[in-house]
Tab-separated table of C-alpha atoms (C1' of nucleotides) in Angstrom:
chain	number	residue	atom	x	y	z
A	1	MET	CA	-9.841	156.739	160.620
A	2	THR	CA	-10.468	153.004	160.569
A	3	GLY	CA	-7.920	150.472	161.677
A	4	ILE	CA	-7.358	149.393	158.116
A	5	GLU	CA	-6.688	152.941	156.995
A	6	ARG	CA	-4.329	153.376	159.860
A	7	PHE	CA	-2.375	150.304	158.853
A	8	ARG	CA	-2.320	151.324	155.220
A	9	LEU	CA	-0.926	154.711	156.182
A	10	PHE	CA	1.631	153.120	158.436
A	11	LEU	CA	2.833	150.897	155.599
A	12	LYS	CA	2.990	153.789	153.173
A	13	GLU	CA	5.092	155.850	155.551
A	14	LYS	CA	7.506	152.965	155.794
A	15	GLY	CA	7.554	152.359	152.054
A	16	LEU	CA	5.945	148.963	152.506
A	17	LYS	CA	3.150	147.391	150.506
A	18	PHE	CA	-0.450	146.834	151.339
A	19	THR	CA	-1.040	143.331	150.023
A	20	PRO	CA	-4.211	141.219	149.963
A	21	GLU	CA	-2.703	139.003	152.645
A	22	ARG	CA	-2.045	141.929	154.929
A	23	ARG	CA	-5.522	143.205	154.287
A	24	LYS	CA	-7.049	139.872	155.301
A	25	ILE	CA	-5.000	139.803	158.472
A	26	VAL	CA	-5.956	143.322	159.566
A	27	GLU	CA	-9.607	142.806	158.754
A	28	GLU	CA	-9.691	139.642	160.768
A	29	ILE	CA	-7.940	141.193	163.731
A	30	ILE	CA	-10.185	144.202	163.801
A	31	SER	CA	-13.349	142.157	163.591
A	32	PHE	CA	-12.507	140.384	166.849
A	33	HIS	CA	-11.514	141.893	170.130
A	34	ASP	CA	-10.590	138.751	171.971
A	35	HIS	CA	-7.155	137.502	172.760
A	36	PHE	CA	-5.640	135.378	170.057
A	37	ASP	CA	-2.495	133.461	169.326
A	38	VAL	CA	-0.919	132.863	165.937
A	39	GLU	CA	-2.431	129.430	165.465
A	40	THR	CA	-5.925	130.726	166.163
A	41	LEU	CA	-5.518	133.605	163.782
A	42	TYR	CA	-4.239	131.216	161.141
A	43	HIS	CA	-7.362	129.105	161.440
A	44	ARG	CA	-9.680	132.080	161.489
A	45	LEU	CA	-8.135	133.118	158.206
A	46	LYS	CA	-9.041	129.646	156.979
A	47	ARG	CA	-5.400	129.096	156.107
A	48	LYS	CA	-5.687	131.534	153.216
A	49	VAL	CA	-2.597	133.293	154.527
A	50	SER	CA	0.509	131.336	155.395
A	51	LEU	CA	1.928	131.146	158.891
A	52	ALA	CA	5.129	132.747	157.645
A	53	THR	CA	3.249	135.776	156.412
A	54	ILE	CA	1.337	136.056	159.664
A	55	TYR	CA	4.554	135.927	161.613
A	56	ARG	CA	6.041	138.576	159.347
A	57	THR	CA	3.014	140.825	159.635
A	58	LEU	CA	2.479	140.763	163.390
A	59	PRO	CA	5.479	142.978	164.190
A	60	LEU	CA	4.115	145.543	161.734
A	61	LEU	CA	0.729	145.458	163.407
A	62	ARG	CA	2.421	146.029	166.740
A	63	GLU	CA	4.486	148.921	165.461
A	64	SER	CA	1.435	150.506	163.947
A	65	GLY	CA	-0.337	150.282	167.287
A	66	LEU	CA	-3.129	147.973	166.155
A	67	ILE	CA	-2.287	145.065	168.415
A	68	ARG	CA	-0.127	144.337	171.389
A	69	GLU	CA	1.254	141.212	172.954
A	70	VAL	CA	-0.545	140.706	176.245
A	71	LEU	CA	0.945	137.581	177.640
A	72	ARG	CA	2.627	134.286	176.968
A	73	CYS	CA	0.813	131.059	177.507
A	74	GLN	CA	3.015	127.969	177.465
A	75	GLY	CA	5.502	129.496	175.129
A	76	ARG	CA	2.914	130.922	172.762
A	77	ALA	CA	2.547	134.658	172.385
A	78	VAL	CA	-0.967	135.937	172.944
A	79	PHE	CA	-2.068	139.204	171.328
A	80	GLU	CA	-5.075	141.437	171.424
A	81	SER	CA	-6.507	144.064	169.175
A	82	VAL	CA	-5.946	147.526	170.605
A	83	TRP	CA	-7.593	149.633	167.937
A	84	GLY	CA	-10.505	151.555	169.360
A	85	HIS	CA	-10.326	149.768	172.682
A	86	PRO	CA	-9.485	151.470	175.913
A	87	HIS	CA	-6.256	150.305	177.417
A	88	HIS	CA	-6.564	147.714	180.140
A	89	ASP	CA	-4.432	145.308	182.102
A	90	HIS	CA	-4.799	141.691	183.175
A	91	LEU	CA	-5.235	139.407	186.128
A	92	ILE	CA	-4.202	135.909	185.071
A	93	CYS	CA	-5.158	132.842	187.084
A	94	ILE	CA	-2.271	130.410	187.324
A	95	VAL	CA	-4.619	127.503	188.001
A	96	CYS	CA	-7.411	127.732	185.439
A	97	GLY	CA	-5.834	130.227	183.062
A	98	LYS	CA	-8.743	132.636	183.243
A	99	VAL	CA	-7.936	136.206	182.307
A	100	ILE	CA	-9.709	139.123	183.966
A	101	GLU	CA	-9.363	142.516	182.319
A	102	PHE	CA	-9.376	145.709	184.309
A	103	GLU	CA	-8.814	149.379	183.735
A	104	ASP	CA	-7.379	151.842	186.192
A	105	GLU	CA	-6.778	155.331	184.999
A	106	ARG	CA	-4.757	156.157	188.099
A	107	ILE	CA	-2.208	153.443	187.358
A	108	GLU	CA	-1.894	154.711	183.784
A	109	LYS	CA	-1.247	158.236	184.993
A	110	LEU	CA	1.421	157.093	187.409
A	111	GLN	CA	3.152	155.200	184.629
A	112	GLU	CA	3.267	158.312	182.510
A	113	GLU	CA	4.733	160.164	185.438
A	114	VAL	CA	7.474	157.564	185.825
A	115	CYS	CA	8.319	157.772	182.118
A	116	ARG	CA	8.620	161.544	182.272
A	117	LYS	CA	10.906	161.236	185.253
A	118	PHE	CA	13.330	159.078	183.247
A	119	GLY	CA	12.911	160.937	179.963
A	120	PHE	CA	11.545	157.703	178.563
A	121	GLN	CA	9.162	157.701	175.621
A	122	PRO	CA	6.698	154.848	176.097
A	123	VAL	CA	5.364	152.894	173.130
A	124	GLU	CA	3.619	149.955	174.699
A	125	HIS	CA	3.165	148.670	178.174
A	126	ARG	CA	1.917	145.623	179.887
A	127	LEU	CA	0.853	144.920	183.412
A	128	GLY	CA	0.010	141.360	184.266
A	129	ILE	CA	-0.772	140.085	187.721
A	130	LYS	CA	-0.633	136.340	188.154
A	131	GLY	CA	-2.301	134.574	191.039
A	132	TYR	CA	-5.417	132.670	192.095
A	133	CYS	CA	-8.855	133.736	190.931
A	134	LYS	CA	-11.770	133.685	193.345
A	135	GLU	CA	-13.007	130.265	192.247
A	136	CYS	CA	-9.631	128.572	192.288
A	137	GLN	CA	-8.902	129.883	195.769
A	138	ARG	CA	-11.969	127.985	196.952
A	139	LYS	CA	-10.986	124.781	195.190
A	140	ILE	CA	-7.593	124.780	196.809
A	141	LYS	CA	-8.830	125.235	200.343
B	1	MET	CA	15.054	133.240	207.317
B	2	THR	CA	17.546	133.039	204.476
B	3	GLY	CA	16.539	132.349	200.910
B	4	ILE	CA	18.030	128.883	201.085
B	5	GLU	CA	16.056	128.060	204.196
B	6	ARG	CA	12.959	129.357	202.543
B	7	PHE	CA	13.484	127.113	199.553
B	8	ARG	CA	14.247	124.111	201.717
B	9	LEU	CA	11.037	124.668	203.638
B	10	PHE	CA	9.079	125.069	200.452
B	11	LEU	CA	10.390	121.771	199.129
B	12	LYS	CA	9.659	119.983	202.382
B	13	GLU	CA	6.072	121.216	202.376
B	14	LYS	CA	5.679	119.836	198.890
B	15	GLY	CA	7.341	116.546	199.705
B	16	LEU	CA	10.222	117.300	197.368
B	17	LYS	CA	13.902	116.804	197.909
B	18	PHE	CA	16.653	119.275	198.614
B	19	THR	CA	19.455	117.993	196.393
B	20	PRO	CA	23.005	119.282	195.936
B	21	GLU	CA	22.031	120.514	192.485
B	22	ARG	CA	19.126	122.517	193.846
B	23	ARG	CA	21.339	123.905	196.558
B	24	LYS	CA	23.895	125.087	194.013
B	25	ILE	CA	21.204	126.748	191.964
B	26	VAL	CA	19.659	128.626	194.890
B	27	GLU	CA	23.018	129.711	196.225
B	28	GLU	CA	24.003	131.049	192.863
B	29	ILE	CA	20.757	132.900	192.367
B	30	ILE	CA	20.844	134.488	195.781
B	31	SER	CA	24.428	135.635	195.434
B	32	PHE	CA	23.524	137.734	192.400
B	33	HIS	CA	20.752	140.242	192.055
B	34	ASP	CA	21.036	140.925	188.365
B	35	HIS	CA	18.800	139.705	185.650
B	36	PHE	CA	19.774	136.337	184.258
B	37	ASP	CA	18.664	133.879	181.647
B	38	VAL	CA	19.023	130.115	181.744
B	39	GLU	CA	22.165	130.017	179.659
B	40	THR	CA	23.877	132.557	181.905
B	41	LEU	CA	22.926	130.694	185.032
B	42	TYR	CA	24.183	127.474	183.482
B	43	HIS	CA	27.577	129.028	182.870
B	44	ARG	CA	27.753	130.647	186.279
B	45	LEU	CA	27.233	127.209	187.733
B	46	LYS	CA	30.225	126.154	185.631
B	47	ARG	CA	28.047	123.520	184.011
B	48	LYS	CA	28.050	121.514	187.252
B	49	VAL	CA	24.280	121.305	186.986
B	50	SER	CA	22.640	120.210	183.763
B	51	LEU	CA	20.357	122.455	181.744
B	52	ALA	CA	17.520	119.981	182.247
B	53	THR	CA	17.822	120.264	185.998
B	54	ILE	CA	17.917	124.041	185.817
B	55	TYR	CA	14.787	124.072	183.702
B	56	ARG	CA	13.096	121.730	186.150
B	57	THR	CA	14.107	123.810	189.137
B	58	LEU	CA	13.158	127.277	187.927
B	59	PRO	CA	9.405	126.746	188.290
B	60	LEU	CA	9.974	125.685	191.872
B	61	LEU	CA	11.987	128.799	192.564
B	62	ARG	CA	9.173	130.864	191.136
B	63	GLU	CA	6.541	129.122	193.184
B	64	SER	CA	8.569	129.582	196.310
B	65	GLY	CA	8.817	133.295	195.619
B	66	LEU	CA	12.591	133.429	195.215
B	67	ILE	CA	12.675	134.543	191.623
B	68	ARG	CA	10.326	135.920	189.014
B	69	GLU	CA	10.376	136.142	185.265
B	70	VAL	CA	10.801	139.785	184.353
B	71	LEU	CA	10.815	139.812	180.615
B	72	ARG	CA	11.526	137.937	177.437
B	73	CYS	CA	14.432	138.859	175.267
B	74	GLN	CA	14.382	137.293	171.807
B	75	GLY	CA	12.546	134.262	172.972
B	76	ARG	CA	14.652	133.769	176.063
B	77	ALA	CA	13.068	134.116	179.480
B	78	VAL	CA	14.864	136.540	181.779
B	79	PHE	CA	14.555	136.148	185.545
B	80	GLU	CA	15.637	138.044	188.589
B	81	SER	CA	16.145	137.186	192.204
B	82	VAL	CA	13.370	138.595	194.347
B	83	TRP	CA	14.480	137.447	197.757
B	84	GLY	CA	15.171	140.391	200.027
B	85	HIS	CA	14.792	142.892	197.238
B	86	PRO	CA	12.114	145.506	197.078
B	87	HIS	CA	9.712	144.997	194.258
B	88	HIS	CA	10.320	147.092	191.185
B	89	ASP	CA	9.213	147.366	187.585
B	90	HIS	CA	10.966	147.985	184.275
B	91	LEU	CA	11.348	150.413	181.432
B	92	ILE	CA	12.747	148.521	178.453
B	93	CYS	CA	14.284	150.311	175.487
B	94	ILE	CA	13.225	148.721	172.218
B	95	VAL	CA	16.258	150.111	170.415
B	96	CYS	CA	19.260	149.392	172.615
B	97	GLY	CA	17.668	146.907	174.987
B	98	LYS	CA	18.605	148.857	178.089
B	99	VAL	CA	16.506	148.096	181.168
B	100	ILE	CA	15.758	150.809	183.722
B	101	GLU	CA	14.351	149.686	187.056
B	102	PHE	CA	11.967	151.823	189.037
B	103	GLU	CA	9.863	151.531	192.166
B	104	ASP	CA	6.572	153.213	192.779
B	105	GLU	CA	4.786	152.372	195.952
B	106	ARG	CA	1.615	154.078	194.738
B	107	ILE	CA	1.343	151.768	191.727
B	108	GLU	CA	1.823	148.760	193.973
B	109	LYS	CA	-0.942	149.908	196.281
B	110	LEU	CA	-3.342	150.451	193.414
B	111	GLN	CA	-2.629	146.956	192.148
B	112	GLU	CA	-3.493	145.512	195.528
B	113	GLU	CA	-6.687	147.486	195.476
B	114	VAL	CA	-7.626	146.054	192.072
B	115	CYS	CA	-6.945	142.516	193.265
B	116	ARG	CA	-9.148	142.989	196.313
B	117	LYS	CA	-11.900	144.297	194.103
B	118	PHE	CA	-11.891	141.076	192.079
B	119	GLY	CA	-11.265	138.742	194.997
B	120	PHE	CA	-8.021	137.840	193.274
B	121	GLN	CA	-5.062	136.555	195.264
B	122	PRO	CA	-1.885	137.823	193.605
B	123	VAL	CA	1.260	135.727	193.524
B	124	GLU	CA	3.499	137.573	191.114
B	125	HIS	CA	3.185	140.588	188.958
B	126	ARG	CA	5.034	142.303	186.244
B	127	LEU	CA	4.848	145.736	184.760
B	128	GLY	CA	7.012	146.406	181.751
B	129	ILE	CA	6.947	149.574	179.712
B	130	LYS	CA	8.586	149.386	176.315
B	131	GLY	CA	9.673	152.462	174.425
B	132	TYR	CA	12.643	154.680	173.628
B	133	CYS	CA	15.187	155.582	176.270
B	134	LYS	CA	16.536	159.120	176.476
B	135	GLU	CA	19.666	158.357	174.462
B	136	CYS	CA	17.927	156.468	171.693
B	137	GLN	CA	15.376	159.233	171.247
B	138	ARG	CA	18.271	161.523	170.436
B	139	LYS	CA	19.823	159.112	167.979
B	140	ILE	CA	16.592	158.765	166.061
B	141	LYS	CA	15.980	162.471	165.625
C	1	DA	C1'	10.397	147.578	135.939
C	2	DT	C1'	11.563	147.210	140.764
C	3	DC	C1'	11.748	145.835	144.977
C	4	DA	C1'	9.066	144.081	148.619
C	5	DG	C1'	6.015	140.161	149.810
C	6	DT	C1'	4.432	135.365	149.583
C	7	DG	C1'	4.435	130.337	150.385
C	8	DC	C1'	6.931	126.413	151.190
C	9	DA	C1'	9.928	123.743	153.480
C	10	DA	C1'	13.939	123.623	156.075
C	11	DA	C1'	16.416	125.625	159.921
C	12	DG	C1'	16.756	127.552	164.475
C	13	DG	C1'	16.571	127.842	169.277
C	14	DA	C1'	14.619	127.641	173.693
C	15	DT	C1'	12.398	124.411	176.571
C	16	DT	C1'	10.581	119.770	177.660
C	17	DT	C1'	10.667	114.906	178.145
C	18	DG	C1'	11.749	109.653	178.172
C	19	DC	C1'	14.677	106.677	180.248
C	20	DA	C1'	18.176	104.404	182.807
C	21	DT	C1'	20.719	105.572	186.845
C	22	DT	C1'	21.559	107.810	191.311
C	23	DA	C1'	20.597	109.375	195.846
C	24	DC	C1'	17.722	111.888	199.275
C	25	DA	C1'	14.426	111.107	203.186
D	1	DT	C1'	13.754	100.986	200.689
D	2	DG	C1'	11.020	103.754	197.836
D	3	DT	C1'	10.136	107.722	195.454
D	4	DA	C1'	11.885	111.756	193.403
D	5	DA	C1'	15.866	113.808	190.918
D	6	DT	C1'	19.615	113.814	187.644
D	7	DG	C1'	21.933	113.824	183.090
D	8	DC	C1'	21.876	112.817	178.519
D	9	DA	C1'	20.052	112.909	174.201
D	10	DA	C1'	16.147	112.976	171.550
D	11	DA	C1'	11.943	115.230	170.866
D	12	DT	C1'	8.813	119.380	170.837
D	13	DC	C1'	7.071	123.406	169.561
D	14	DC	C1'	6.939	128.110	168.375
D	15	DT	C1'	9.139	131.163	165.386
D	16	DT	C1'	12.399	132.558	161.785
D	17	DT	C1'	14.622	132.245	157.335
D	18	DG	C1'	16.363	131.081	152.458
D	19	DC	C1'	14.758	130.836	148.082
D	20	DA	C1'	12.341	131.030	143.827
D	21	DC	C1'	8.233	133.094	142.345
D	22	DT	C1'	4.557	136.688	142.387
D	23	DG	C1'	2.708	141.124	142.476
D	24	DA	C1'	1.970	146.014	144.318
D	25	DT	C1'	3.428	150.656	143.305
DNA sequence: ATCAGTGCAAAGGATTTGCATTACA
DNA sequence: TGTAATGCAAATCCTTTGCACTGAT
């Protein structure tokens, strides 16, 4: 199943409509795997879809498991496409803003274990470690 | 060393001043270990310290390691006092908003391992798992 | 034919900032 | 004394919303 099909199905199940605007948004999101904020997405869509519609569509994309919010950068929410990409977490440099992605299956497993322990059904999770990247540590010293 | 002393020292090292307002804020934060947002803190301080000053002081408290931002709730940043409290992470129910705290030493250790691997010097980290709590799972079914 | 979705512009709400004044160090 | 901090109010900036119109199912 493609991401677009997935979204279409999700909308159908909820009795919502698959509009041209929503199609453009999903297509754009799936074609890139970088981090993006709303403004960036808006420009990538060449302003063919209004900001209001983007803001109204993002929650649906989250619910359907196509994107997730990874972090906040100066008040702005930053998302990433999740479809077809292995889950990973982030190291965020508080000096230069660089983001390093990493995967650790063991951490994932332990999280699942914790959820079971509390009878909690996880939907989305986010692990962000803020600190100084290698380069910025040097600069400071 | 108490939290207040720690903050005082931090300010001194940075050439900043320890004012009555900052003292009130630290005292208040240390006396509670719950989660709090800016508005709540403002009211706890009985409005003796202005919102502007609170907003200007919070980053300093973060840098000095006394508090950390744990999550965002409808746009509002939520913090918690970290001083003298073991690190923990959160399960956040997306239906009722309940927050369950948990500690897992093994996850912490793995995070340190990841940081070493990337030569990254961690300052603060945050693991939040969103999903359905036990009660809300029942309600939905 | 309906009911949800869209764009626009206005509203909202948290956070930041300019400025004159105050007060630590 | 000199520099940073405070409070106030205005300004920002991201995000949400009301409304009249459009369009997917």
